[in-house]
Structures are given as structure tokens and as C-alpha cells.
């Protein structure tokens, strides 16, 4: 994500390879984005907080808790963060990249307001990258990176950190930032994933425009139509 992630991209060799799931976590690489949305909606409506224990994990993902839960429980405290798993799963899933990144935005829109606070962007980067570290053995990112990336996102939108970014501003950043796109290239499974996006030629550092999506193609997720009260926890992702 942005120049703040440039060393991380170099470490992983993301320009050339594709992500592979850790053994025992293959389920998450087989999800399509519609499945991620459905699981997130179930998580958001069923569980009062972000933490999942083994039984809750098994209920949510409909798989045996072991060995998957143990692999994701990096702190070994008997709990995993639902948004950490689902944020990583959104990036790792199959489907249009714009739809996956839109889903990621709404997973971390905690109050379902259609915009993210600075700290929500920090959380999105930190938890998603931590989830991807568990799912595909990505290196640990330095502690300062999530906040540095969030500042780049807000700067690109011309926003102060006490304001909020919208879905279009989020799209404007990740779809045009060269280093972010290099990182995401690791999770592009087919040419159709990048329909309507600029595709970077990694050998020339140039971009060309991918064919636009058809009128009947999938659209990015949108927040639920009924806005919740200010103190609500989060919103559902449209499926």
C-alpha cells in the first residue's frame, strides 16, 4: 500500500508470484467474494464483538475449528479477530478486484456510515495484513506502516485526518497507487479480475486500461439502505 509498503512488496517478490494459502487454510483461497460478503453479514448480525472463540469460528465458517483456528490464533489466547480473517479473505477471494476492495471498505466501516475514519483505515490495513500473514505466510509489517498508509490515503483524497474518506476516494487511491497495485497483483487470479482498472505493465512501469465491465457485471458492495444509530457497531455488506 503506497510508498510506505514498498520495502514489504520487495521482500515478498509480489511483482512475480501469486499468493498460496498456508496448509490448513485452503478454504479461504477458495472463497469467492459473494461468499465473503455472506459470511461477513452473518458475523455482523450474530456476534456482539470482533472476537471469535473456537466454537464461534466453527459456526461462522462451517468448518472444523482445528487446525484452521489454531493457525489463525497467532497470539495463542484462544481468540481470533473476525474482521482480521474476513478482511484478509476479501483480498484473497476470487472475483473482481474492485468488488473485493469495496467489500474490504465496508467490513471496516464500523458504524455503517459509508465513510471511514482515519483510525478505521489504520485498523483496515493492520488487521488485513495480519490476516494475510496468517493465510499466506506474508512477512510481518512494521508497526508504523498502517498509520503511514492511512495518511497516504487521506492525502490522496485531500482530506485531513479528522475527516472521513468515501468509497470513491478509497477506490481512487488503491486503484492508482503503483505500489499498492503491485501488492494486489499477488491476488489477481485472472484477467477478468481487473476489468475496468488500469493494469500495470511491471516490465515498463506503464499502465493501460483494462476492458470496462459489462453493464450487467457485478458492482461494488454498498452499505445497507437503513442507516443505524450513531452507536451501532457496523453494517452489512450487500450481496
Short mmCIF file of C-alpha atoms in Angstrom, two decimals:
data_model
loop_
_atom_site.label_atom_id
_atom_site.label_comp_id
_atom_site.label_asym_id
_atom_site.label_seq_id
_atom_site.Cartn_x
_atom_site.Cartn_y
_atom_site.Cartn_z
CA UNK A 1 0.00 0.00 0.00
CA UNK A 2 1.69 3.14 -1.22
CA UNK A 3 5.35 4.06 -0.82
CA UNK A 4 5.12 3.07 2.85
CA UNK A 5 4.76 -0.54 1.71
CA UNK A 6 7.48 -0.51 -0.93
CA UNK A 7 10.04 -2.48 1.16
CA UNK A 8 7.34 -5.02 2.05
CA UNK A 9 6.49 -5.54 -1.63
CA UNK A 10 10.17 -6.11 -2.41
CA UNK A 11 10.50 -8.67 0.41
CA UNK A 12 7.61 -10.72 -0.88
CA UNK A 13 8.54 -10.54 -4.55
CA UNK A 14 4.94 -9.62 -5.27
CA UNK A 15 5.65 -8.48 -8.80
CA UNK A 16 6.15 -12.05 -9.94
CA UNK A 17 4.34 -14.58 -7.73
CA UNK A 18 0.84 -15.34 -6.58
CA UNK A 19 -0.28 -15.93 -3.03
CA UNK A 20 -0.68 -19.50 -1.86
CA UNK A 21 -2.69 -20.47 1.19
CA UNK A 22 -0.95 -21.95 4.20
CA UNK A 23 -1.71 -25.64 4.54
CA UNK A 24 -4.86 -25.99 6.62
CA UNK A 25 -6.27 -22.63 5.46
CA UNK A 26 -7.00 -23.52 1.83
CA UNK A 27 -10.70 -22.81 2.40
CA UNK A 28 -10.09 -19.06 2.35
CA UNK A 29 -8.35 -19.16 -1.03
CA UNK A 30 -11.39 -20.98 -2.46
CA UNK A 31 -13.93 -18.36 -1.38
CA UNK A 32 -15.46 -16.08 -3.95
CA UNK A 33 -16.32 -12.53 -2.97
CA UNK A 34 -20.04 -13.28 -2.65
CA UNK A 35 -19.22 -15.92 -0.03
CA UNK A 36 -17.08 -13.45 1.91
CA UNK A 37 -19.94 -10.95 1.91
CA UNK A 38 -22.42 -13.57 3.11
CA UNK A 39 -20.10 -14.72 5.91
CA UNK A 40 -19.45 -11.11 6.96
CA UNK A 41 -23.17 -10.37 7.12
CA UNK A 42 -23.65 -13.44 9.29
CA UNK A 43 -20.74 -12.39 11.53
CA UNK A 44 -22.01 -8.84 11.81
CA UNK A 45 -25.56 -9.85 12.72
CA UNK A 46 -24.70 -12.75 15.03
CA UNK A 47 -21.71 -11.83 17.15
CA UNK A 48 -21.66 -8.85 19.54
CA UNK A 49 -17.95 -8.14 19.17
CA UNK A 50 -14.98 -8.85 16.91
CA UNK A 51 -13.60 -11.83 18.83
CA UNK A 52 -14.31 -15.41 17.83
CA UNK A 53 -13.61 -18.43 20.02
CA UNK A 54 -13.26 -21.95 18.53
CA UNK A 55 -16.98 -22.82 18.67
CA UNK A 56 -18.00 -19.46 17.20
CA UNK A 57 -15.37 -19.81 14.48
CA UNK A 58 -16.72 -23.24 13.58
CA UNK A 59 -20.28 -21.94 13.48
CA UNK A 60 -19.39 -18.94 11.32
CA UNK A 61 -17.20 -20.68 8.76
CA UNK A 62 -18.91 -24.08 8.85
CA UNK A 63 -15.63 -25.97 9.18
CA UNK A 64 -13.92 -27.91 11.93
CA UNK A 65 -12.16 -25.41 14.18
CA UNK A 66 -8.88 -27.32 14.14
CA UNK A 67 -6.38 -26.90 12.59
CA UNK A 68 -7.60 -23.66 10.99
CA UNK A 69 -8.39 -21.85 14.25
CA UNK A 70 -5.01 -22.70 15.75
CA UNK A 71 -3.21 -21.41 12.66
CA UNK A 72 -5.09 -18.10 12.83
CA UNK A 73 -4.76 -17.73 16.61
CA UNK A 74 -1.28 -16.22 16.38
CA UNK A 75 -1.43 -14.82 19.92
CA UNK A 76 -2.41 -18.25 21.31
CA UNK A 77 -5.05 -16.71 23.57
CA UNK A 78 -7.98 -18.81 22.33
CA UNK A 79 -9.48 -15.95 20.28
CA UNK A 80 -9.27 -14.66 16.71
CA UNK A 81 -10.50 -11.37 15.26
CA UNK A 82 -13.40 -11.82 12.84
CA UNK A 83 -12.58 -8.71 10.82
CA UNK A 84 -8.94 -9.73 10.58
CA UNK A 85 -9.97 -13.02 8.99
CA UNK A 86 -12.70 -11.57 6.76
CA UNK A 87 -10.59 -8.61 5.62
CA UNK A 88 -7.84 -10.98 4.53
CA UNK A 89 -10.40 -13.32 2.97
CA UNK A 90 -11.86 -10.43 0.93
CA UNK A 91 -8.44 -9.72 -0.60
CA UNK A 92 -7.64 -13.43 -1.04
CA UNK A 93 -11.01 -14.35 -2.55
CA UNK A 94 -11.92 -14.85 -6.20
CA UNK A 95 -13.77 -12.11 -8.07
CA UNK A 96 -13.41 -8.62 -9.47
CA UNK A 97 -10.71 -6.69 -7.65
CA UNK A 98 -12.84 -3.56 -7.36
CA UNK A 99 -15.61 -5.58 -5.71
CA UNK A 100 -13.18 -7.20 -3.29
CA UNK A 101 -11.68 -3.86 -2.27
CA UNK A 102 -15.17 -2.37 -1.91
CA UNK A 103 -16.10 -5.26 0.39
CA UNK A 104 -12.95 -4.60 2.42
CA UNK A 105 -14.01 -0.96 2.86
CA UNK A 106 -17.43 -1.92 4.22
CA UNK A 107 -16.05 -4.60 6.55
CA UNK A 108 -14.19 -1.82 8.37
CA UNK A 109 -16.96 0.81 8.15
CA UNK A 110 -17.77 0.14 11.79
CA UNK A 111 -20.76 2.48 12.09
CA UNK A 112 -22.16 1.83 8.60
CA UNK A 113 -21.85 5.48 7.63
CA UNK A 114 -20.47 4.96 4.12
CA UNK A 115 -17.16 6.61 5.07
CA UNK A 116 -14.07 5.63 7.05
CA UNK A 117 -12.39 7.49 9.87
CA UNK A 118 -8.61 7.69 9.90
CA UNK A 119 -8.40 5.08 12.66
CA UNK A 120 -10.70 2.76 10.71
CA UNK A 121 -8.30 2.90 7.77
CA UNK A 122 -5.40 2.18 10.14
CA UNK A 123 -7.35 -0.79 11.51
CA UNK A 124 -8.21 -1.99 8.00
CA UNK A 125 -4.56 -2.06 6.93
CA UNK A 126 -3.25 -3.51 10.20
CA UNK A 127 -5.80 -6.31 10.59
CA UNK A 128 -5.99 -7.23 6.89
CA UNK A 129 -2.23 -7.54 6.60
CA UNK A 130 -2.08 -9.53 9.82
CA UNK A 131 -4.74 -11.87 8.44
CA UNK A 132 -2.84 -12.27 5.18
CA UNK A 133 0.28 -13.02 7.18
CA UNK A 134 -1.54 -15.98 8.72
CA UNK A 135 -3.21 -17.10 5.48
CA UNK A 136 -0.28 -16.90 3.08
CA UNK A 137 2.85 -16.50 5.26
CA UNK A 138 3.33 -12.82 4.46
CA UNK A 139 6.08 -11.13 6.49
CA UNK A 140 5.10 -9.01 9.46
CA UNK A 141 4.79 -5.33 8.56
CA UNK A 142 6.47 -2.73 10.81
CA UNK A 143 4.19 -1.16 13.41
CA UNK A 144 4.34 2.30 11.80
CA UNK A 145 3.14 1.16 8.36
CA UNK A 146 -0.67 1.09 8.89
CA UNK A 147 -0.77 4.71 10.05
CA UNK A 148 1.63 5.77 7.29
CA UNK A 149 -0.56 4.10 4.66
CA UNK A 150 -3.69 5.71 6.13
CA UNK A 151 -2.02 9.13 5.85
CA UNK A 152 -1.27 8.43 2.18
CA UNK A 153 -4.91 7.50 1.57
CA UNK A 154 -6.16 10.70 3.23
CA UNK A 155 -3.54 12.85 1.49
CA UNK A 156 -4.52 11.46 -1.90
CA UNK A 157 -8.12 12.49 -1.17
CA UNK A 158 -7.08 15.94 0.04
CA UNK A 159 -8.56 15.16 3.46
CA UNK A 160 -7.39 15.95 6.97
CA UNK A 161 -7.09 13.03 9.36
CA UNK A 162 -10.07 14.32 11.35
CA UNK A 163 -12.28 13.94 8.26
CA UNK A 164 -13.53 10.75 6.55
CA UNK A 165 -12.84 9.10 3.24
CA UNK A 166 -15.62 7.88 0.96
CA UNK A 167 -15.72 4.68 -1.12
CA UNK A 168 -14.84 6.64 -4.27
CA UNK A 169 -11.82 8.22 -2.54
CA UNK A 170 -10.70 4.78 -1.32
CA UNK A 171 -11.07 3.47 -4.88
CA UNK A 172 -9.20 6.48 -6.24
CA UNK A 173 -6.22 5.72 -4.03
CA UNK A 174 -5.80 1.95 -4.25
CA UNK A 175 -6.60 1.75 -7.97
CA UNK A 176 -3.96 4.33 -8.92
CA UNK A 177 -1.17 3.80 -6.38
CA UNK A 178 1.60 1.84 -8.13
CA UNK A 179 2.96 0.08 -5.05
CA UNK A 180 -0.49 -0.89 -3.80
CA UNK A 181 -1.30 -2.34 -7.21
CA UNK A 182 1.95 -4.31 -7.13
CA UNK A 183 0.90 -5.76 -3.80
CA UNK A 184 -2.58 -6.58 -5.07
CA UNK A 185 -1.13 -8.23 -8.16
CA UNK A 186 -0.30 -11.16 -5.89
CA UNK A 187 -4.06 -11.70 -5.52
CA UNK A 188 -5.12 -11.30 -9.16
CA UNK A 189 -6.20 -14.72 -10.35
CA UNK A 190 -7.45 -13.94 -13.88
CA UNK A 191 -7.57 -11.09 -16.38
CA UNK A 192 -11.26 -10.52 -15.60
CA UNK A 193 -10.35 -9.59 -12.01
CA UNK A 194 -9.04 -6.24 -13.26
CA UNK A 195 -11.84 -5.27 -15.66
CA UNK A 196 -12.21 -1.51 -15.78
CA UNK A 197 -8.93 -0.91 -13.94
CA UNK A 198 -5.58 0.31 -15.17
CA UNK A 199 -3.28 -2.69 -15.47
CA UNK A 200 0.35 -2.10 -14.74
CA UNK A 201 2.98 -3.45 -17.09
CA UNK A 202 5.59 -4.41 -14.50
CA UNK A 203 8.38 -4.54 -17.08
CA UNK A 204 7.87 -0.95 -18.27
CA UNK A 205 6.18 0.61 -15.20
CA UNK A 206 3.43 1.85 -17.51
CA UNK A 207 -0.32 1.40 -17.30
CA UNK A 208 -3.04 0.57 -19.78
CA UNK A 209 -6.76 0.50 -19.27
CA UNK A 210 -8.40 -2.89 -18.92
CA UNK A 211 -11.66 -3.50 -20.79
CA UNK A 212 -14.56 -1.94 -18.90
CA UNK A 213 -17.05 -4.20 -17.14
CA UNK A 214 -20.25 -5.04 -18.94
CA UNK A 215 -23.41 -3.24 -17.89
CA UNK A 216 -24.70 -6.43 -16.31
CA UNK A 217 -21.49 -7.17 -14.38
CA UNK A 218 -21.15 -7.19 -10.59
CA UNK A 219 -20.95 -3.88 -8.79
CA UNK A 220 -19.02 -2.94 -5.66
CA UNK A 221 -20.77 -3.63 -2.37
CA UNK A 222 -22.84 -0.81 -0.94
CA UNK A 223 -23.90 -0.08 2.61
CA UNK A 224 -27.33 -1.17 3.76
CA UNK A 225 -30.06 1.34 2.92
CA UNK A 226 -31.23 1.83 6.51
CA UNK A 227 -28.63 3.88 8.43
CA UNK A 228 -28.17 2.66 12.01
CA UNK A 229 -27.86 4.81 15.07
CA UNK A 230 -24.59 6.52 15.78
CA UNK A 231 -23.57 3.95 18.35
CA UNK A 232 -24.09 0.89 16.18
CA UNK A 233 -21.24 -1.48 15.58
CA UNK A 234 -21.06 -1.98 11.82
CA UNK A 235 -23.10 -2.52 8.70
CA UNK A 236 -23.93 -5.40 6.43
CA UNK A 237 -22.37 -5.82 3.04
CA UNK A 238 -24.86 -6.11 0.20
CA UNK A 239 -24.85 -9.45 -1.52
#
